[in-house]
PDB file of C-alpha atoms in Angstrom:
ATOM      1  CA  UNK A   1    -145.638-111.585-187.142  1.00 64.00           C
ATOM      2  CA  UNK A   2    -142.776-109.345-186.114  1.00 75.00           C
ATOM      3  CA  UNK A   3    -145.253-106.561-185.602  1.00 77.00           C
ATOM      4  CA  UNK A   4    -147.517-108.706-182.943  1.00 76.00           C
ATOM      5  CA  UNK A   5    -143.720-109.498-181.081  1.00 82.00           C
ATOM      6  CA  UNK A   6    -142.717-105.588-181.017  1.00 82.00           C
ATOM      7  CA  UNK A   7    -146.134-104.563-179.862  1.00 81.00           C
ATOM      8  CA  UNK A   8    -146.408-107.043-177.012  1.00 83.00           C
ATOM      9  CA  UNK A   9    -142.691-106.294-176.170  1.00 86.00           C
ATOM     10  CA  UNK A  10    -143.371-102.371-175.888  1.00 84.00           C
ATOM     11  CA  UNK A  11    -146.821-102.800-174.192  1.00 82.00           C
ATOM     12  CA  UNK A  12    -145.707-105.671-171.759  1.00 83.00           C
ATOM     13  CA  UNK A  13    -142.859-103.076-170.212  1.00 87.00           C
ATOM     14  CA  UNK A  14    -145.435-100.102-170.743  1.00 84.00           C
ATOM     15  CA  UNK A  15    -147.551-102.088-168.196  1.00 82.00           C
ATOM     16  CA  UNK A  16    -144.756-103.246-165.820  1.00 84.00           C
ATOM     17  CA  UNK A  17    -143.572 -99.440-165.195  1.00 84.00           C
ATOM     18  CA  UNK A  18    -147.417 -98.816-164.585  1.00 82.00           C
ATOM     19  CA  UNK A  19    -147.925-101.331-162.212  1.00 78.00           C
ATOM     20  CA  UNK A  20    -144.357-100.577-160.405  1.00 81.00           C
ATOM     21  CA  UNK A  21    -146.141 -97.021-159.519  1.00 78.00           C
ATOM     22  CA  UNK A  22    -148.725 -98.209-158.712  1.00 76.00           C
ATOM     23  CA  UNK A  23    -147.240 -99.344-155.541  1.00 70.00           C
ATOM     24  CA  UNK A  24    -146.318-103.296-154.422  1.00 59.00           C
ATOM     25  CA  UNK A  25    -149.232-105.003-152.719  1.00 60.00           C
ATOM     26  CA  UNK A  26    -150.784-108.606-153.052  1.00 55.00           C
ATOM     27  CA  UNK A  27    -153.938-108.821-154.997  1.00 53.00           C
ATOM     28  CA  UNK A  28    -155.568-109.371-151.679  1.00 55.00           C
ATOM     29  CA  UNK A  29    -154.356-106.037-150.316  1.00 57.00           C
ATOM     30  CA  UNK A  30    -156.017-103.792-153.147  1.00 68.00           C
ATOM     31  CA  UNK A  31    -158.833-101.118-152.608  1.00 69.00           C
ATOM     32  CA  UNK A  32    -161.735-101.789-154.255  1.00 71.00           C
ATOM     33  CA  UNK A  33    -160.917 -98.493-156.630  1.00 72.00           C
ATOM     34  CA  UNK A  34    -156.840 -99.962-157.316  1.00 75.00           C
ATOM     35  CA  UNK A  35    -158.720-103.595-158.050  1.00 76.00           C
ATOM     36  CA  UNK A  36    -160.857-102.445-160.425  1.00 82.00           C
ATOM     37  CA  UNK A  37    -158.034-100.048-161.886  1.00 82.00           C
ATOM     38  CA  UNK A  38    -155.761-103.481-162.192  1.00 81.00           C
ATOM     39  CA  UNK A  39    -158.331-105.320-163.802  1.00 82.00           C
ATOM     40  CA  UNK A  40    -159.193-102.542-166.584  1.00 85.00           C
ATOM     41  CA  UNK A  41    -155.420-102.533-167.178  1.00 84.00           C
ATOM     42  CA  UNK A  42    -155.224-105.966-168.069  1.00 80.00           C
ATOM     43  CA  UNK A  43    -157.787-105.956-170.036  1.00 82.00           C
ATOM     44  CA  UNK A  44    -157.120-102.855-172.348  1.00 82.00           C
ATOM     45  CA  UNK A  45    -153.348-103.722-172.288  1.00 81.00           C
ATOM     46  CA  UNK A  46    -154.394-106.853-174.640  1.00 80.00           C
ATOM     47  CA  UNK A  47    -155.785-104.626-177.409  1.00 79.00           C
ATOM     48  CA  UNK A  48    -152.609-102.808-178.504  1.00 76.00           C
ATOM     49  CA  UNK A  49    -151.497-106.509-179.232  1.00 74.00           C
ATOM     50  CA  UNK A  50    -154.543-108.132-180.501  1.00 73.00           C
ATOM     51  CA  UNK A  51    -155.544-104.725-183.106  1.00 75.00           C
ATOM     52  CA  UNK A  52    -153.173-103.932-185.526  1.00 71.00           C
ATOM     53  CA  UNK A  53    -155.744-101.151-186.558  1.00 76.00           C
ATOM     54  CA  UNK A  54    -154.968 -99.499-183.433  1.00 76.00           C
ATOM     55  CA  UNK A  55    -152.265 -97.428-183.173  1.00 80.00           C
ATOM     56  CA  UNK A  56    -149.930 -98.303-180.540  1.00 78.00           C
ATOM     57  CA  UNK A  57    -150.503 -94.830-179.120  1.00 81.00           C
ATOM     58  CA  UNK A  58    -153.951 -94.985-179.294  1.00 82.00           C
ATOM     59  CA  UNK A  59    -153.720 -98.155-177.233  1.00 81.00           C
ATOM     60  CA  UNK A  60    -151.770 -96.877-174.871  1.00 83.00           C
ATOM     61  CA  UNK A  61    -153.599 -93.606-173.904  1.00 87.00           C
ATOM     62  CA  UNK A  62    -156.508 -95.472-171.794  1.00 86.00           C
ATOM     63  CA  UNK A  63    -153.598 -97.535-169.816  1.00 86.00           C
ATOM     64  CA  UNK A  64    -151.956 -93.750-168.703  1.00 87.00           C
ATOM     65  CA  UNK A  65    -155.658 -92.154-168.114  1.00 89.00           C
ATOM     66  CA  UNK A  66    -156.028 -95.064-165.854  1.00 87.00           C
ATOM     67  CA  UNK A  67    -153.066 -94.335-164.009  1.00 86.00           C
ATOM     68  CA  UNK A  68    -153.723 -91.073-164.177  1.00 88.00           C
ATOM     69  CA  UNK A  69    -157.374 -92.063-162.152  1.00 87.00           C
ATOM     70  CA  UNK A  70    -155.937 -94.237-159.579  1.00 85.00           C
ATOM     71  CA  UNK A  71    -153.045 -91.378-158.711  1.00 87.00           C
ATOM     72  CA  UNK A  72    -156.174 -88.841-158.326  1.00 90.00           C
ATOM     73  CA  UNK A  73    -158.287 -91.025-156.609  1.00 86.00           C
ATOM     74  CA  UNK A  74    -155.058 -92.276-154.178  1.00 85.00           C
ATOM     75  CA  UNK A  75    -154.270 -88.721-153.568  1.00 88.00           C
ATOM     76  CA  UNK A  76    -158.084 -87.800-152.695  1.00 88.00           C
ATOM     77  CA  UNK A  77    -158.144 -90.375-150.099  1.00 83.00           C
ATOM     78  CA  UNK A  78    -154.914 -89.018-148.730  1.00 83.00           C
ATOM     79  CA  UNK A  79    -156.364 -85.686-148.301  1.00 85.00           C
ATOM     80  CA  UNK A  80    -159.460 -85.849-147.188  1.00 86.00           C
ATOM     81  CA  UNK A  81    -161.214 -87.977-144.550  1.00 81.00           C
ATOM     82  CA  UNK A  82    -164.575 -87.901-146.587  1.00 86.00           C
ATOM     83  CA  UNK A  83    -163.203 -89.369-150.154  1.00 84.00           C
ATOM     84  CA  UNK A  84    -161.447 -91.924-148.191  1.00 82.00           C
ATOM     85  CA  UNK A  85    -164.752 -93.286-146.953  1.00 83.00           C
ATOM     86  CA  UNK A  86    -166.403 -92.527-150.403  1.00 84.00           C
ATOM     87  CA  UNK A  87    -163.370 -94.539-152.404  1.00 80.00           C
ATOM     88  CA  UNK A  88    -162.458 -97.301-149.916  1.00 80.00           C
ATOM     89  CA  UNK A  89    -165.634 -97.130-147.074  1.00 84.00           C
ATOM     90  CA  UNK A  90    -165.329 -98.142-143.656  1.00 88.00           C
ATOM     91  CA  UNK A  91    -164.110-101.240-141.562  1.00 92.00           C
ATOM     92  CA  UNK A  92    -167.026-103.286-140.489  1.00 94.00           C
ATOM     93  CA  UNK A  93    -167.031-104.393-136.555  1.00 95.00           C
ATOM     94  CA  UNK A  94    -168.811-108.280-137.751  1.00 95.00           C
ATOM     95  CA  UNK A  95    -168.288-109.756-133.924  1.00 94.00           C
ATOM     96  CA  UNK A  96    -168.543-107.845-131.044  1.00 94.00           C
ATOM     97  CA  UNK A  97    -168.840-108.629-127.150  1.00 90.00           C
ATOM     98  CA  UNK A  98    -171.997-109.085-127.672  1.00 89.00           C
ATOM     99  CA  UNK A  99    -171.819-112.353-130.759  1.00 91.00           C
ATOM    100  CA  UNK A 100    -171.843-112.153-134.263  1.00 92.00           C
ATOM    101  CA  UNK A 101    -173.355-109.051-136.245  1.00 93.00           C
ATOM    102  CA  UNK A 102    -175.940-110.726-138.305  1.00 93.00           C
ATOM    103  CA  UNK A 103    -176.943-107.282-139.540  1.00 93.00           C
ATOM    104  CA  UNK A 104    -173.473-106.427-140.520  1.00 93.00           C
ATOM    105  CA  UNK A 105    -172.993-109.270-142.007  1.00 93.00           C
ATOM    106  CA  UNK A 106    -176.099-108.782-144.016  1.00 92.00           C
ATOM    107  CA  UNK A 107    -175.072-105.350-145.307  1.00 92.00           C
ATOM    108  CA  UNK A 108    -171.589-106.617-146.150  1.00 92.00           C
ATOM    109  CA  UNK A 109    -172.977-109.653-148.662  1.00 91.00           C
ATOM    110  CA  UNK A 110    -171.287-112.468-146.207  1.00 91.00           C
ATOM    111  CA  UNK A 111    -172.302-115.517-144.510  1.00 92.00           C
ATOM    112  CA  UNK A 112    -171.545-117.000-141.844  1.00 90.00           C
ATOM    113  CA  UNK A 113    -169.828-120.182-143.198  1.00 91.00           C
ATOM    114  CA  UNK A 114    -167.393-117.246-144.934  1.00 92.00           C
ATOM    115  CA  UNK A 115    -166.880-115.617-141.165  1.00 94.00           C
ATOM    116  CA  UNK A 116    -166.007-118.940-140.211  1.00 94.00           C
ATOM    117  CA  UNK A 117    -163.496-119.274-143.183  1.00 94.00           C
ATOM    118  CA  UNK A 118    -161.634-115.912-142.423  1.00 94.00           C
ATOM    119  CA  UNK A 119    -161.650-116.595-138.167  1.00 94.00           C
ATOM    120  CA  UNK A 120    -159.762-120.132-139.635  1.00 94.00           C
ATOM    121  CA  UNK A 121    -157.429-118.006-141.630  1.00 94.00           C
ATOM    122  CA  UNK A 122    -156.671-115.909-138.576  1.00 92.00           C
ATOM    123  CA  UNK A 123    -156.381-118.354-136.514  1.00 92.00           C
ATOM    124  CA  UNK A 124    -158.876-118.854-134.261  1.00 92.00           C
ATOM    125  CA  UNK A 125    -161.669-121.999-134.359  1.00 91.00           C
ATOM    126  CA  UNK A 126    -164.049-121.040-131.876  1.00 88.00           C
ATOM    127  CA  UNK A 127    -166.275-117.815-131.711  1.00 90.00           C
ATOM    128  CA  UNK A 128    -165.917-117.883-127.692  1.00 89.00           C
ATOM    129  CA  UNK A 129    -162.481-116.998-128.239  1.00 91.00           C
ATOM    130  CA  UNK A 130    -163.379-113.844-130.283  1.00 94.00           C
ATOM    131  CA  UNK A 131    -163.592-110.417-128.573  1.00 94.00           C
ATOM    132  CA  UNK A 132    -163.649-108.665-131.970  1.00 96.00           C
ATOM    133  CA  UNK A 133    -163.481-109.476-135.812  1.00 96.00           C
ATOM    134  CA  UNK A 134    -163.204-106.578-138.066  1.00 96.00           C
ATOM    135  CA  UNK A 135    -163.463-107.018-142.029  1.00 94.00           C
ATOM    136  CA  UNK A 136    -161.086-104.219-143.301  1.00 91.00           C
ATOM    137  CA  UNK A 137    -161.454-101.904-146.282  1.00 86.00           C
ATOM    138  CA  UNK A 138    -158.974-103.890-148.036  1.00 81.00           C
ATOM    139  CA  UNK A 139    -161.622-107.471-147.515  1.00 85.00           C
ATOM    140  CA  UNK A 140    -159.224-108.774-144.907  1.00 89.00           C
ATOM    141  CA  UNK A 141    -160.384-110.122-141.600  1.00 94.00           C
ATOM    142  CA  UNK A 142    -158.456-108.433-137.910  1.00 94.00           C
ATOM    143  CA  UNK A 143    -159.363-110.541-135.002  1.00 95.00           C
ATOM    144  CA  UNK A 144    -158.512-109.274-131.586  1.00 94.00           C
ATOM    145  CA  UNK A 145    -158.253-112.230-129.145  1.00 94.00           C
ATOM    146  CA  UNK A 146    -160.369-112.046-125.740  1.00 92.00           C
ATOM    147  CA  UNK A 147    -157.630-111.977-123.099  1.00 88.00           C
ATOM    148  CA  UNK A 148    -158.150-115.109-121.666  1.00 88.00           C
ATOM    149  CA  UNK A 149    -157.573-116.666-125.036  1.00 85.00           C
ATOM    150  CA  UNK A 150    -154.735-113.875-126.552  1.00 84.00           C
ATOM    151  CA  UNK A 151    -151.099-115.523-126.513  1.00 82.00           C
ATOM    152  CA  UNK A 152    -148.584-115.084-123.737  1.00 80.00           C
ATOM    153  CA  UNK A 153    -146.186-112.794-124.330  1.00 79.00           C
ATOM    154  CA  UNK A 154    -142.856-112.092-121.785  1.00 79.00           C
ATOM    155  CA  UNK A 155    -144.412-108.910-120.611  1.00 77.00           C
ATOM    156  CA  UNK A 156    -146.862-111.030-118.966  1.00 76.00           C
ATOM    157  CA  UNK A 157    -144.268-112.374-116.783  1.00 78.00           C
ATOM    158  CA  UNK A 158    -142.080-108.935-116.308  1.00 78.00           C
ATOM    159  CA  UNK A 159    -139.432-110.813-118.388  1.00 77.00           C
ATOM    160  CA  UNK A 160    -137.106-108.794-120.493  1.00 76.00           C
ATOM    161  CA  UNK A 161    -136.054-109.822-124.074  1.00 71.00           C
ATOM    162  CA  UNK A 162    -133.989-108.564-126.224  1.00 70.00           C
ATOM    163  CA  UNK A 163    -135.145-106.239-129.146  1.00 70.00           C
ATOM    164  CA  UNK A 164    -136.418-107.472-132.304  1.00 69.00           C
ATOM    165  CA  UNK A 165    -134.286-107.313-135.307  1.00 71.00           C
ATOM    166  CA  UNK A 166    -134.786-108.106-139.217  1.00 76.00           C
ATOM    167  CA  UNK A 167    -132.018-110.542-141.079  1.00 85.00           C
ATOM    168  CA  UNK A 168    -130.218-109.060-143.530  1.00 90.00           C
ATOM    169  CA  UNK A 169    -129.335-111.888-145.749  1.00 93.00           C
ATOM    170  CA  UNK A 170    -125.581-111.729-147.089  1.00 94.00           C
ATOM    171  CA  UNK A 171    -125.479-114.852-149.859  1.00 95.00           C
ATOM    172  CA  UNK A 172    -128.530-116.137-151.756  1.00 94.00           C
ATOM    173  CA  UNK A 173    -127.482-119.553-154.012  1.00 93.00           C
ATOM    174  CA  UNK A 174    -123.968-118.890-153.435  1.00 93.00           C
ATOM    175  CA  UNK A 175    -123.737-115.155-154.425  1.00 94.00           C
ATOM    176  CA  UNK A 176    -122.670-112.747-152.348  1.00 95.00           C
ATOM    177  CA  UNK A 177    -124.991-109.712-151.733  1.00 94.00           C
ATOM    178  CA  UNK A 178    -122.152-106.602-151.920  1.00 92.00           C
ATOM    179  CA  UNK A 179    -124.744-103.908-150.604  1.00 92.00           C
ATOM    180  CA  UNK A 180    -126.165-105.785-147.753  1.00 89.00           C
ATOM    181  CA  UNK A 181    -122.346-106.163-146.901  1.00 90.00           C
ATOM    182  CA  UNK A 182    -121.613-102.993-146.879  1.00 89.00           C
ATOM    183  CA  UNK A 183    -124.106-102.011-144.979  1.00 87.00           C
ATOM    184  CA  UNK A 184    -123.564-104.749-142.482  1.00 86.00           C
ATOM    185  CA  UNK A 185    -119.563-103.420-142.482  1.00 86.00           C
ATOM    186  CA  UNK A 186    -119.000-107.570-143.714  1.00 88.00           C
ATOM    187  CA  UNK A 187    -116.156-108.626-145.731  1.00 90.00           C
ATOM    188  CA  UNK A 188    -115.885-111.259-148.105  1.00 93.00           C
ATOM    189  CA  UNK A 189    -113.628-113.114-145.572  1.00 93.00           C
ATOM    190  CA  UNK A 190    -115.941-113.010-143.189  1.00 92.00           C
ATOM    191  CA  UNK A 191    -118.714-115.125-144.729  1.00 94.00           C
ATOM    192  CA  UNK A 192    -116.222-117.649-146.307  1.00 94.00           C
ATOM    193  CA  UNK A 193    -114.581-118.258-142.536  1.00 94.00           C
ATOM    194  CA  UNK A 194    -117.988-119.043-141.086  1.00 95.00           C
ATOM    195  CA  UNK A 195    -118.934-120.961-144.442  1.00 96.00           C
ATOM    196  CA  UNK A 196    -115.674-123.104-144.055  1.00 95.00           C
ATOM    197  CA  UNK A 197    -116.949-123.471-140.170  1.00 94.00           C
ATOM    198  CA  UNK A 198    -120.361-125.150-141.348  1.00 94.00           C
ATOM    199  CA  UNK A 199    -118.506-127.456-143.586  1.00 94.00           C
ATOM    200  CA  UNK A 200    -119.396-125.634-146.976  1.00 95.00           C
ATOM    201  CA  UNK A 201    -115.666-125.741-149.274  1.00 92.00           C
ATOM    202  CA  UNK A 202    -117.791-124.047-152.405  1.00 93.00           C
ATOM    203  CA  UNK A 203    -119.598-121.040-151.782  1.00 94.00           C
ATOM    204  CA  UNK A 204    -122.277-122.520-154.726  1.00 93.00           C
ATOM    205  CA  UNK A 205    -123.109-125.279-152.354  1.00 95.00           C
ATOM    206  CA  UNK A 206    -124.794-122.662-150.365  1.00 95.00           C
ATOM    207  CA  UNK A 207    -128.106-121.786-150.041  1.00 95.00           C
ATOM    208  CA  UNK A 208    -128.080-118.902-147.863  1.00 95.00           C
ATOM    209  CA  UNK A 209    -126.672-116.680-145.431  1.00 95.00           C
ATOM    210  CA  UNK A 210    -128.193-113.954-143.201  1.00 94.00           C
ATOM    211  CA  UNK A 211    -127.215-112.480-140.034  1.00 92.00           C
ATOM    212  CA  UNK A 212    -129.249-110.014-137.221  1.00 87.00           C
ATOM    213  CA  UNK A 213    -128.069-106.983-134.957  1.00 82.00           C
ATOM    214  CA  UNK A 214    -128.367-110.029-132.018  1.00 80.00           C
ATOM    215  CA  UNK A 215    -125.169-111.158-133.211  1.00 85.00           C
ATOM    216  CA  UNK A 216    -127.145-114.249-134.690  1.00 89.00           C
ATOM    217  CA  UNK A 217    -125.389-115.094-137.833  1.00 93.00           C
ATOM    218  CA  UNK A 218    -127.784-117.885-139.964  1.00 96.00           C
ATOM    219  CA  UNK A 219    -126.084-120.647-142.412  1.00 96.00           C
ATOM    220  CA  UNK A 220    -128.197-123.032-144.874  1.00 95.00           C
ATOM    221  CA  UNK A 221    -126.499-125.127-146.647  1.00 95.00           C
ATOM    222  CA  UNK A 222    -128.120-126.371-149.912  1.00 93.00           C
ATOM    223  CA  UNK A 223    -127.681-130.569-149.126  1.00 90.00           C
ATOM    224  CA  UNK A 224    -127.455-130.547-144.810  1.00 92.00           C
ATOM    225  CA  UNK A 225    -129.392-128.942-141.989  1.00 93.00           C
ATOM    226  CA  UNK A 226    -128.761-125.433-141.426  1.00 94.00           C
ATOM    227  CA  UNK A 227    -126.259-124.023-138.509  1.00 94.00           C
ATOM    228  CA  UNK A 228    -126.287-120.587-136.231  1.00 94.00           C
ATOM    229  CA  UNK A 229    -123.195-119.137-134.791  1.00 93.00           C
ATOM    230  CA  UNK A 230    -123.366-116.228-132.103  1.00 90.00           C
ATOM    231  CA  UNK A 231    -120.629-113.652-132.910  1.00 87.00           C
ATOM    232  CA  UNK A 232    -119.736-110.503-131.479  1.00 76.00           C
ATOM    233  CA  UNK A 233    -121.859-108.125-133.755  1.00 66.00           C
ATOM    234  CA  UNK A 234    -123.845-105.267-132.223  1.00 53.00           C
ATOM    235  CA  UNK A 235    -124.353-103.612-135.347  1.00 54.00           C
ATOM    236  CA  UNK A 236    -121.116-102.300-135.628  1.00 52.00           C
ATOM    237  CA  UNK A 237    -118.114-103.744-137.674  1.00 47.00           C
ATOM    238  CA  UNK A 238    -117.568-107.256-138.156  1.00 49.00           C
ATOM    239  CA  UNK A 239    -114.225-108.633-137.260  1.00 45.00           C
TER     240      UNK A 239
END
């Protein structure tokens, strides 16, 4: 028995470092080439467990060669415009000014009922709202809006905004985030002053805390609604 428990052990963090290599994307994200690569992986990553007439070594060889594939293959489609079409092929224009593609369609195995699906999943109900649908190399569906139908957005009213910026969260379930701190320039004190504001006494009654370079600063409190407080942050220091 103990055997079976060291094998899976060793293979099971063999195959995490693999897969952390790899690269981080979603199943639905993958290349054809990296989905097939994934799915061999599982596969022989079982018999180093299963066959204890297999050497763990000998088990583990096929898992690196794989690797060893996918880098080749990634690095080919880096390098040269002509294996990246070979390995991962084209984007396919499905709707066009003109209506659907039927022949595009054809040549990419879909039907229309599975257009429809993916236009839902985008977003958009009707085809009259459609300028153009493009099924990526990667499966996934880009729709570019006709411009009667495409959002408004504050350029269309010569509005200025002000820029975008990404939270940087400072307390997840009550514990503090040092690095995100520091690289926000926040203090302990900080956070607890603005937790005390929103009525939180333990910091474990907290469910998280982020703030922006808009001076936005974002409280959620595990058991009430959450609170925002402006303060003078610019992405400099916090005072």
């Amino acid at each position: 028995m103990s055997i079976f428990i060291i094998r899976s052990i060793i293979t099971y963090f063999i195959l995490f470092f693999i897969l952390r290599i790899m690269g981080k994307r979603q199943v639905g994200e993958l290349q054809p080439f990296e989905l097939v690569i994934t799915l061999m992986l599982a596969e022989l990553a079982i018999l180093p467990m299963q066959e204890t007439g297999l050497s763990l070594v000998n088990g583990i060889v096929p898992l690196l060669t794989l690797v060893t594939i996918h880098f080749l293959l990634s690095f080919l489609s880096r390098k040269s415009i002509f294996a990246r079409k070979i390995v991962c092929g084209n984007p396919v224009i499905v709707i066009n000014p003109d209506g659907i593609q039927f022949k595009k369609l054809k040549d990419l195995n879909m039907n229309i009922n599975e257009l429809q699906e993916a236009l839902r999943g985008a977003g958009y109900f009707t085809f009259k709202e459609v300028a153009y649908a493009i099924i990526e190399t990667n499966g996934k569906l880009s729709v570019l809006p006709k411009s009667m139908y495409r959002p408004t957005t504050p350029a269309d009213f010569n509005k200025t905004v002000e820029p975008s910026s990404i939270d940087m969260t400072l307390m997840i379930d009550g514990t503090l985030l040092k690095n995100n701190m520091k690289q926000c320039n926040v203090s302990e004190k900080f956070v607890v002053q603005y937790l005390k504001k929103a009525g939180i006494k333990r910091k474990k009654d907290c469910l998280l805390v982020s703030i922006n370079n808009n001076g936005l600063l974002y409280i959620q409190p595990k058991y009430a609604p959450y609170k925002t407080y402006e303060v003078s942050y610019k992405g400099g220091v916090l005072k």
